[in-house]
mmCIF file of C-alpha atoms in Angstrom:
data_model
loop_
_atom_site.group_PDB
_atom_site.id
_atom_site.type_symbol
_atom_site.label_atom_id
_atom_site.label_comp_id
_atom_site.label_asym_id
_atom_site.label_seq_id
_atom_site.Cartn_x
_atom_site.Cartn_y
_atom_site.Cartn_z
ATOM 1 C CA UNK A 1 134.026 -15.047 39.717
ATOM 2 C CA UNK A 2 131.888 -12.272 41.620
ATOM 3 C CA UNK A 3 128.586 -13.571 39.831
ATOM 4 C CA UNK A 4 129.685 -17.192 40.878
ATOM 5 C CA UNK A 5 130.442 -16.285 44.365
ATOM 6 C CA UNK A 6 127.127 -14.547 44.988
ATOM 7 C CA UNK A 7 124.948 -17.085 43.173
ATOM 8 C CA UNK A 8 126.259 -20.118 45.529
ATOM 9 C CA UNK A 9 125.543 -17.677 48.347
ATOM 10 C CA UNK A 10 122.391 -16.855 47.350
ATOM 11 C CA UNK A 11 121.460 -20.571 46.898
ATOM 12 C CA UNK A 12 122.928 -21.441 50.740
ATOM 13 C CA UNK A 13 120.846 -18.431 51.959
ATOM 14 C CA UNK A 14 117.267 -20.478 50.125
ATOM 15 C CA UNK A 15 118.959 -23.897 51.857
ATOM 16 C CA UNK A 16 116.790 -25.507 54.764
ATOM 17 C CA UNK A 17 119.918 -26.481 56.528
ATOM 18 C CA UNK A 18 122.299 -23.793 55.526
ATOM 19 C CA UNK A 19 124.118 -21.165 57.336
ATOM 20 C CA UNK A 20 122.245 -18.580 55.753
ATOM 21 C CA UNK A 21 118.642 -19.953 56.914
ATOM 22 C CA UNK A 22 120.651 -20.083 60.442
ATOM 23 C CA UNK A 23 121.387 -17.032 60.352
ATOM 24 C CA UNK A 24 117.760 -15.767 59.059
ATOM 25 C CA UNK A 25 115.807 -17.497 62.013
ATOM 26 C CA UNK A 26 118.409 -15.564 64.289
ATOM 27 C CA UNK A 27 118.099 -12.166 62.499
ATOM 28 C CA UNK A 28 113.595 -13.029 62.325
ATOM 29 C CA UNK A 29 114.095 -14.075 66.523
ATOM 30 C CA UNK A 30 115.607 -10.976 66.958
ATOM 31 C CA UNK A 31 113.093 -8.874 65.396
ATOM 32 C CA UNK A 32 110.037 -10.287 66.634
ATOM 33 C CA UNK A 33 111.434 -9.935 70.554
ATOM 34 C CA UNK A 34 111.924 -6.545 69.860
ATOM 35 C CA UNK A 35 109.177 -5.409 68.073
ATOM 36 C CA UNK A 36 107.064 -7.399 70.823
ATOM 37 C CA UNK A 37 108.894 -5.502 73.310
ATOM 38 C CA UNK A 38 108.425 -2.301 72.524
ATOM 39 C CA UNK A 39 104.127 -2.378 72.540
ATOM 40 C CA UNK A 40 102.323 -1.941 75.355
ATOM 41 C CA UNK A 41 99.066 -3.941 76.474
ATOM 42 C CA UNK A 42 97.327 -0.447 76.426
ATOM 43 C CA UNK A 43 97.994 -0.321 72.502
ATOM 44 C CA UNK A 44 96.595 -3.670 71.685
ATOM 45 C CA UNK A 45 93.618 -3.400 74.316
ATOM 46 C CA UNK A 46 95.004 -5.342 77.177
ATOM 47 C CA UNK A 47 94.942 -4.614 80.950
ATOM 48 C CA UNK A 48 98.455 -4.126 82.469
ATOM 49 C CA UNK A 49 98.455 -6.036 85.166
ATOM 50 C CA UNK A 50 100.257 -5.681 88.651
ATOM 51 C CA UNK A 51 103.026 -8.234 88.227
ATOM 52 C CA UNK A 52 104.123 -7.066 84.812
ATOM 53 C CA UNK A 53 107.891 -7.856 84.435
ATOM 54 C CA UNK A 54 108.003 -8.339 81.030
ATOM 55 C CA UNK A 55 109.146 -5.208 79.221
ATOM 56 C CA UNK A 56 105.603 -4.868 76.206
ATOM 57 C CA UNK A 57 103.743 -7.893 75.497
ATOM 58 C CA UNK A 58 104.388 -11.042 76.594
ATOM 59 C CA UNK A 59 105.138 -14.264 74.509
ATOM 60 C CA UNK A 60 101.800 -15.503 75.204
ATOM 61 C CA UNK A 61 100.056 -12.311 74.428
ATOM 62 C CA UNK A 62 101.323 -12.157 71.315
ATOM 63 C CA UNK A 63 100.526 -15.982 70.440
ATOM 64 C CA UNK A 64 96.892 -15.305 71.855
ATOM 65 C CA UNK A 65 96.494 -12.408 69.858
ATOM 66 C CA UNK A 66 97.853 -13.714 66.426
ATOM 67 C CA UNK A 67 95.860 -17.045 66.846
ATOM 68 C CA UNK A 68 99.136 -19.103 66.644
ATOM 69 C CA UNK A 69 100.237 -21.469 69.717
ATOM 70 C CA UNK A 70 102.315 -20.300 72.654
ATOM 71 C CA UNK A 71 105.162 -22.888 72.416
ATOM 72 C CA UNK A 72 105.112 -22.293 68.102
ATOM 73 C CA UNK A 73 105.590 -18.690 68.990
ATOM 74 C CA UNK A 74 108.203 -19.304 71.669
ATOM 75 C CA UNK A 75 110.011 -22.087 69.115
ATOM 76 C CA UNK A 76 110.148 -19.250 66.590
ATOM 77 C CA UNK A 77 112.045 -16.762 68.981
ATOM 78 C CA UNK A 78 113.889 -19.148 70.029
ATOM 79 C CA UNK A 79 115.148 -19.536 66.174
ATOM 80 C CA UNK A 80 114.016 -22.742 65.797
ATOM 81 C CA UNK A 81 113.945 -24.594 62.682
ATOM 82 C CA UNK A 82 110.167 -24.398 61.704
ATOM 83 C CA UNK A 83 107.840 -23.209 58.765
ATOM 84 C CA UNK A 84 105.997 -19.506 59.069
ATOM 85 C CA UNK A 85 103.182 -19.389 56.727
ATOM 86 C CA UNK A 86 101.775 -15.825 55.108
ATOM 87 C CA UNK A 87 99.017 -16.110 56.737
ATOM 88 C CA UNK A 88 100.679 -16.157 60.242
ATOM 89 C CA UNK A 89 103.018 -13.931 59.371
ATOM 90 C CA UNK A 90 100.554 -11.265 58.493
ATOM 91 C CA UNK A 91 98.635 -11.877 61.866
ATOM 92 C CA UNK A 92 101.953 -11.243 63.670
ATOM 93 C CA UNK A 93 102.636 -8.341 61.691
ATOM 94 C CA UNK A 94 98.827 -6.823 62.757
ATOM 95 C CA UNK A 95 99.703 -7.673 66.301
ATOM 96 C CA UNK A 96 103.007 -6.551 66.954
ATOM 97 C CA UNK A 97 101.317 -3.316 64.450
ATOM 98 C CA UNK A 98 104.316 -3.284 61.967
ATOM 99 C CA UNK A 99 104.423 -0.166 60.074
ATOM 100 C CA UNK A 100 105.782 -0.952 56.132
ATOM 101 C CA UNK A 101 109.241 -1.264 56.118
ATOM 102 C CA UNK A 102 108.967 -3.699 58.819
ATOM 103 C CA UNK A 103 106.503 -5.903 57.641
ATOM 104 C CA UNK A 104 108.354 -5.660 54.497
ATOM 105 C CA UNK A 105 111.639 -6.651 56.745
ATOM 106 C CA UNK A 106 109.857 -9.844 58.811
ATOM 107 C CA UNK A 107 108.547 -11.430 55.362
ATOM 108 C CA UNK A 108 112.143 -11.168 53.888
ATOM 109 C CA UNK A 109 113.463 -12.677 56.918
ATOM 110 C CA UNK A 110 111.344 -15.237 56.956
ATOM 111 C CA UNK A 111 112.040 -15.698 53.518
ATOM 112 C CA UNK A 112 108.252 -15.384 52.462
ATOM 113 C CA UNK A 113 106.495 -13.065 49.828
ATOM 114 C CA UNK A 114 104.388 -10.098 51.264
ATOM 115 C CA UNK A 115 100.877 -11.284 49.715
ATOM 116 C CA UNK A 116 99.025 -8.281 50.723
ATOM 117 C CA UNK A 117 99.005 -4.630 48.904
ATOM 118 C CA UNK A 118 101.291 -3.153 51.171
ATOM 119 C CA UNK A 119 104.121 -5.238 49.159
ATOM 120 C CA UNK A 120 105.673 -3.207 46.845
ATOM 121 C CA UNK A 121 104.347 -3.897 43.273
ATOM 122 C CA UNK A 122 106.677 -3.584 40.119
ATOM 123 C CA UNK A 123 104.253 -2.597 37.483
ATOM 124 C CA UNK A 124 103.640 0.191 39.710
ATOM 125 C CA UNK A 125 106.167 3.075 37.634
ATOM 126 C CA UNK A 126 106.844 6.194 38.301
ATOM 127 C CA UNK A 127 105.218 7.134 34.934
ATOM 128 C CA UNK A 128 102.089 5.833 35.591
ATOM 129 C CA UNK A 129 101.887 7.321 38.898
ATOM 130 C CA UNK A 130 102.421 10.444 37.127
ATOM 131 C CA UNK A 131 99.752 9.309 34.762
ATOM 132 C CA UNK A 132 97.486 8.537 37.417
ATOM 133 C CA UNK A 133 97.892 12.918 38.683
ATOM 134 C CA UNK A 134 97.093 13.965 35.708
ATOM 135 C CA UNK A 135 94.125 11.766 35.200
ATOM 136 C CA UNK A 136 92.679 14.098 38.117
ATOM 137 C CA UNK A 137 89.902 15.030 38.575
ATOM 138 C CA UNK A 138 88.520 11.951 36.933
ATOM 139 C CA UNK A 139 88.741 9.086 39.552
ATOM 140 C CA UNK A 140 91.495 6.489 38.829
ATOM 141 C CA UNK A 141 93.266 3.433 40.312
ATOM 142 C CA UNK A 142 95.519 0.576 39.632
ATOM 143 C CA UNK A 143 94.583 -2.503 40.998
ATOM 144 C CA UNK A 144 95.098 -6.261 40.154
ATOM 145 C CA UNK A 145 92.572 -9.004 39.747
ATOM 146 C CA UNK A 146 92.150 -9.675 43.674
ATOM 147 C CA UNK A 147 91.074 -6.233 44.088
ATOM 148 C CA UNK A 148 94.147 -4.858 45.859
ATOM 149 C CA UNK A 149 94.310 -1.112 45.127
ATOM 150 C CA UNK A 150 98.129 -0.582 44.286
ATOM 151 C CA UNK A 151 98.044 3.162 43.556
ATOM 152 C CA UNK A 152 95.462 5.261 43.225
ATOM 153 C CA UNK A 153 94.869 9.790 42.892
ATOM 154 C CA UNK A 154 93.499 11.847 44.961
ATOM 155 C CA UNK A 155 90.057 12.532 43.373
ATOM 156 C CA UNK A 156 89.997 8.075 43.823
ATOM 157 C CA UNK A 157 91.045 9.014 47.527
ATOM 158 C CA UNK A 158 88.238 10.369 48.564
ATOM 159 C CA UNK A 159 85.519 8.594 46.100
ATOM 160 C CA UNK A 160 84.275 6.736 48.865
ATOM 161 C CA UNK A 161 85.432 7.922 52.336
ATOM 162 C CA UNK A 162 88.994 8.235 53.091
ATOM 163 C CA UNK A 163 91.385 5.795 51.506
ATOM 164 C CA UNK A 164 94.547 7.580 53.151
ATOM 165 C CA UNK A 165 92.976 6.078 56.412
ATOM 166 C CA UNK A 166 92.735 2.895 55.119
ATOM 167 C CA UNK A 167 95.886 0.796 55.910
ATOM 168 C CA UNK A 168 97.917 -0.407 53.005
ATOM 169 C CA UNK A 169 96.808 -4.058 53.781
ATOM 170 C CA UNK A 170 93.446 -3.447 53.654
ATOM 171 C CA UNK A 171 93.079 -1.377 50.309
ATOM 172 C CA UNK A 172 91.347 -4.028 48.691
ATOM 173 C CA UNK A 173 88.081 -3.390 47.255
ATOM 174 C CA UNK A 174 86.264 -6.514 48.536
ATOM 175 C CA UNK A 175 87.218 -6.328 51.476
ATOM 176 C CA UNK A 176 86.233 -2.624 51.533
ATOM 177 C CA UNK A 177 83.207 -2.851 49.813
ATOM 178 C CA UNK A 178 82.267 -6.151 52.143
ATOM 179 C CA UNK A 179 83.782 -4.628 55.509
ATOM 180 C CA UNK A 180 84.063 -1.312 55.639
ATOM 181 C CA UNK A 181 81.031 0.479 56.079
ATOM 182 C CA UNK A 182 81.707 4.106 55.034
ATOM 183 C CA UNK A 183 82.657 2.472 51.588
ATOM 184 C CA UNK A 184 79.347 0.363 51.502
ATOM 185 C CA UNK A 185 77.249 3.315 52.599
ATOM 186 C CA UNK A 186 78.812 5.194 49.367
ATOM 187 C CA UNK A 187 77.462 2.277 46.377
ATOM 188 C CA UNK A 188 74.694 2.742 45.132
ATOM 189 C CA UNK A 189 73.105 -0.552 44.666
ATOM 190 C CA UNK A 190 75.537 -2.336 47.046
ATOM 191 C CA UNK A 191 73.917 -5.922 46.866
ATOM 192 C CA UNK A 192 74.326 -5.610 42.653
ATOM 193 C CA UNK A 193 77.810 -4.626 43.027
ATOM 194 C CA UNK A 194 78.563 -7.217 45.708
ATOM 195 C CA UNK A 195 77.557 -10.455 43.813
ATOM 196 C CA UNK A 196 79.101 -8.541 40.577
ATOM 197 C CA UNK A 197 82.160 -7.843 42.325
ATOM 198 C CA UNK A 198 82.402 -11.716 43.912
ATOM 199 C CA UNK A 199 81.590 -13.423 40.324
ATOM 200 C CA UNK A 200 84.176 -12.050 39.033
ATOM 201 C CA UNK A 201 86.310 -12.683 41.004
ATOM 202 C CA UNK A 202 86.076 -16.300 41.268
ATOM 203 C CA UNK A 203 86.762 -16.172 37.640
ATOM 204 C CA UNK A 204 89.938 -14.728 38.275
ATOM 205 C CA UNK A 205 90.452 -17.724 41.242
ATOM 206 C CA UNK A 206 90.223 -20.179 39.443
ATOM 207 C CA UNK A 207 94.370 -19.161 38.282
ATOM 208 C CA UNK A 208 95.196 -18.891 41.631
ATOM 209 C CA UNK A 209 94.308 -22.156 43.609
ATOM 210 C CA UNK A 210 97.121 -22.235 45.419
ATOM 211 C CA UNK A 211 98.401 -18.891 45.905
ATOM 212 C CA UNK A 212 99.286 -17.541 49.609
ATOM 213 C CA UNK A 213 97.772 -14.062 48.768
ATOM 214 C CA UNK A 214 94.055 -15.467 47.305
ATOM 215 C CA UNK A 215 93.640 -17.861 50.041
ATOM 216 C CA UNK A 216 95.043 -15.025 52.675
ATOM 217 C CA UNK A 217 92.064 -12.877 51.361
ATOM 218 C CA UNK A 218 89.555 -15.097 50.874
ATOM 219 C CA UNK A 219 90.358 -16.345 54.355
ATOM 220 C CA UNK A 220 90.043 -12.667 55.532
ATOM 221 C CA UNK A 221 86.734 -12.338 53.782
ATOM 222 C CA UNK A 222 85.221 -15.312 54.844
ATOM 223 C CA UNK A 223 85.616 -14.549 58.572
ATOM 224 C CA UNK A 224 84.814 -10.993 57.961
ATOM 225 C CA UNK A 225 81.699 -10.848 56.160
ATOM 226 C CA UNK A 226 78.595 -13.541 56.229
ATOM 227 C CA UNK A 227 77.471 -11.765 53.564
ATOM 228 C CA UNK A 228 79.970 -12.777 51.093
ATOM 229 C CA UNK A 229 79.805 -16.166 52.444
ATOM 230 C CA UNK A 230 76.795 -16.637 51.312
ATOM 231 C CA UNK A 231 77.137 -14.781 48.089
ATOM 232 C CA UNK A 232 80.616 -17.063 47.023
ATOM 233 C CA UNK A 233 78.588 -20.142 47.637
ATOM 234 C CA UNK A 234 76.673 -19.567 45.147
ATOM 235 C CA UNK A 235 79.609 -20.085 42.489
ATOM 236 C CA UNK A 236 77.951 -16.878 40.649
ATOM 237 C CA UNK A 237 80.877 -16.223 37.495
ATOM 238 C CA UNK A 238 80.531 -13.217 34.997
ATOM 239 C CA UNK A 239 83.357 -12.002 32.877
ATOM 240 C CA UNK A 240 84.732 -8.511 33.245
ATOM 241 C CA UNK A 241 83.078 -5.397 31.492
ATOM 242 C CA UNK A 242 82.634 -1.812 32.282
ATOM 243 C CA UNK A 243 79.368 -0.017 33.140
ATOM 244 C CA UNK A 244 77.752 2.980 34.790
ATOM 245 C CA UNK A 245 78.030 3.370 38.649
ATOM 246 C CA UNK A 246 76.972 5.386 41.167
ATOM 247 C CA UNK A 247 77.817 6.518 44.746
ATOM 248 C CA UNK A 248 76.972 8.646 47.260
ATOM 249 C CA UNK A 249 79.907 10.462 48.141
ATOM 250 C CA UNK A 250 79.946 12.031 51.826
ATOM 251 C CA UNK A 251 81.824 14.881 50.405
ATOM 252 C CA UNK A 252 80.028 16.378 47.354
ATOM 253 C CA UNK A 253 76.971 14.135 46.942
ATOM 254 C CA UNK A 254 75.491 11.927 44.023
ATOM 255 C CA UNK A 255 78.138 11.009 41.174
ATOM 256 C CA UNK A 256 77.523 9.006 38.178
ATOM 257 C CA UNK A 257 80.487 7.899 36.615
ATOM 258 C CA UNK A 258 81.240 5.619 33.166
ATOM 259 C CA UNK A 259 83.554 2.154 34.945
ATOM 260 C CA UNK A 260 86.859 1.501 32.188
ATOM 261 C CA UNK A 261 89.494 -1.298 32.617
ATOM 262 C CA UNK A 262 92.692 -0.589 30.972
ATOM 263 C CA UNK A 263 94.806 -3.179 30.849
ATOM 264 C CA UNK A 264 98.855 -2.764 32.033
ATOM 265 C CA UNK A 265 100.179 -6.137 32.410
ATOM 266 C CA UNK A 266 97.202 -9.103 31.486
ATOM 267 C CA UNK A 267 99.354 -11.758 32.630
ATOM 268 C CA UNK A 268 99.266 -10.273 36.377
ATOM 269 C CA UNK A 269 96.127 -9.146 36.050
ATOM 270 C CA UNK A 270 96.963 -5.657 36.723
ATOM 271 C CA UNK A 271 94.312 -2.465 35.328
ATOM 272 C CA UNK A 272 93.998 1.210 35.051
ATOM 273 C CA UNK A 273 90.635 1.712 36.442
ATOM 274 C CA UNK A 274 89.151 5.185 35.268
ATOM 275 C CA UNK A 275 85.657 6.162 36.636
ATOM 276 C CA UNK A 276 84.703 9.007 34.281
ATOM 277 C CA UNK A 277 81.648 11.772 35.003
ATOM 278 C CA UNK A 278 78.701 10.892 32.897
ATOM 279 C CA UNK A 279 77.070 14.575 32.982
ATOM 280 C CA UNK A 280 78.131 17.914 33.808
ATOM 281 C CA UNK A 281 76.558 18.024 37.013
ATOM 282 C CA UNK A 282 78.680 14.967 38.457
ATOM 283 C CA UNK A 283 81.778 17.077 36.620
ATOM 284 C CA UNK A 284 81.912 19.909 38.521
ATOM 285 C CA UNK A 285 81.032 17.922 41.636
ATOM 286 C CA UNK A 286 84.355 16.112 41.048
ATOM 287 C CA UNK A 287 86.387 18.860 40.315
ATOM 288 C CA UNK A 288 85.000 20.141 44.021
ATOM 289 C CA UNK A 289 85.975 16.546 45.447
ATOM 290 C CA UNK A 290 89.504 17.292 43.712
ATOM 291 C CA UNK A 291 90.038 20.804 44.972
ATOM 292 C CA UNK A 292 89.122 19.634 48.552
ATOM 293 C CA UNK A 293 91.921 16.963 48.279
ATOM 294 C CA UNK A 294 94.508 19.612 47.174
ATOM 295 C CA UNK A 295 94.040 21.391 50.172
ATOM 296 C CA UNK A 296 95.245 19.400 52.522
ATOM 297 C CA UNK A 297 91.985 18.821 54.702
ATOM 298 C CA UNK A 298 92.289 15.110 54.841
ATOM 299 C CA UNK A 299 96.000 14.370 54.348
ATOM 300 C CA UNK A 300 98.007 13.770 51.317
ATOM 301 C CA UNK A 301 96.960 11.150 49.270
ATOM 302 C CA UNK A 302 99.028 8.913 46.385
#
């Protein structure tokens, strides 16, 4: 009877019209006034103001600086009956600057699925996060096939800058490697690794059509970077394989390092990347990078 009684509850909870959605677009109200409360216009880079009644941002702040209309954004604290998409829910959770656990919070009340890295990711275990420390100090990661780096050790922390810095949502290696420019002044033979790095990926699109998270990135990407605008237009596709790399690291200098995919879960697309020293010189240059991490200079890392 228990298993009956939660199932139909479950079901009125996904129900357009149901109590439970009522109840959801109170609970998601709720949140957002708070959250929007509590930040100041000094935090997001806006002037004060004399006449500032409004305890944090106001409505239209918010809607101005998530890109969404002022009356939308008033409709949905008003817990009106409309659709949030993952794409304005992530700009909303930037804005109102959401730490985790409460991004992870708005998407469930909105009753939407996180599509960026910071969502918690299943295939991630505890074993293999164990396997990923003792992989050290060989650089290794786990990521998926749109790039999102899901867990990662600390000699992979500090391969190419900081990645402790990096916020969860944007520990994606595109959008690294296109955006961020301590990461592209560490690859060696960026423009190479760029249109390698986009080819394949479109391979791995083609999938994903209509997925939130692909178009959320691509999106992101697109806006981001003329670069790979150009470079996707050129519907350049190459299947995956592993080969030397190289980077300048701003740490401990040239490594050269052997690329492996391993694969964890095919149908999710989801890889044990291992970057392995070539020589002996780019060895003990690693195990350097390594003991740095261990001792705390930059912050803890996965």
């Amino acid at each position: 009877m228990a298993t009956t009684q939660e199932t139909t509850a479950q079901r009125e909870q996904r129900r357009p019209g149901g109590r439970g959605s009522e109840i959801r677009r109170h609970e998601l109200a709720v949140f957002l006034r708070s959250r929007r409360e509590r930040i100041t216009p000094e935090q997001v880079g806006l002037p004060r103001g004399r006449r500032r009644r409004t305890p944090g941002l106001r409505r239209e702040e918010v809607a101005q600086l998530s890109a969404v209309g002022v009356t939308w954004y008033t409709w949905l604290e008003q817990a009106r009956a409309i659709q949030v998409s993952e794409q304005v829910l992530d700009s909303l959770a930037r804005t109102l600057l959401l730490d985790a656990s409460e991004r992870a919070h708005l998407f469930q009340l909105a009753g939407a699925v996180d599509p960026t890295p910071a969502a918690s990711c299943p295939t991630i275990t505890p074993a293999l996060r164990e396997l990923l420390r003792a992989l050290d100090p060989v650089p290794a990661c786990i990521q998926n096939n749109r790039y999102d780096i899901q867990a990662y050790n600390r000699t992979y922390s500090r391969l190419m800058g900081n990645l402790d810095a990096v916020p969860p949502e944007d520990r994606n290696l595109m959008l690294l490697v296109y955006t961020n420019e301590e990461w592209r002044s560490s690859v060696v033979l960026l423009e190479e690794t760029m249109r390698v790095m986009a080819a394949k990926l479109r391979v791995q699109q083609a999938a994903h059509l209509g997925d939130p998270a692909w178009k959320l990135m691509l999106k992101r990407l697109r806006t981001q970077s003329p670069e790979f605008c150009a470079i996707w237009e050129r519907y350049e596709v190459v299947s995956a394989r592993g080969k030397t790399k190289q980077f300048r690291n701003p740490y401990v200098g040239l490594l050269t390092l052997d690329h492996t995919d391993l694969w964890l879960a095919p149908e999710l697309g989801t890889r044990l990347v291992t970057l392995v020293p070539t020589d002996k010189e780019t060895r003990e240059r690693l195990e350097k990078l390594y003991a740095m991490a261990l001792g705390g200079e930059w912050g803890a890392g996965e």
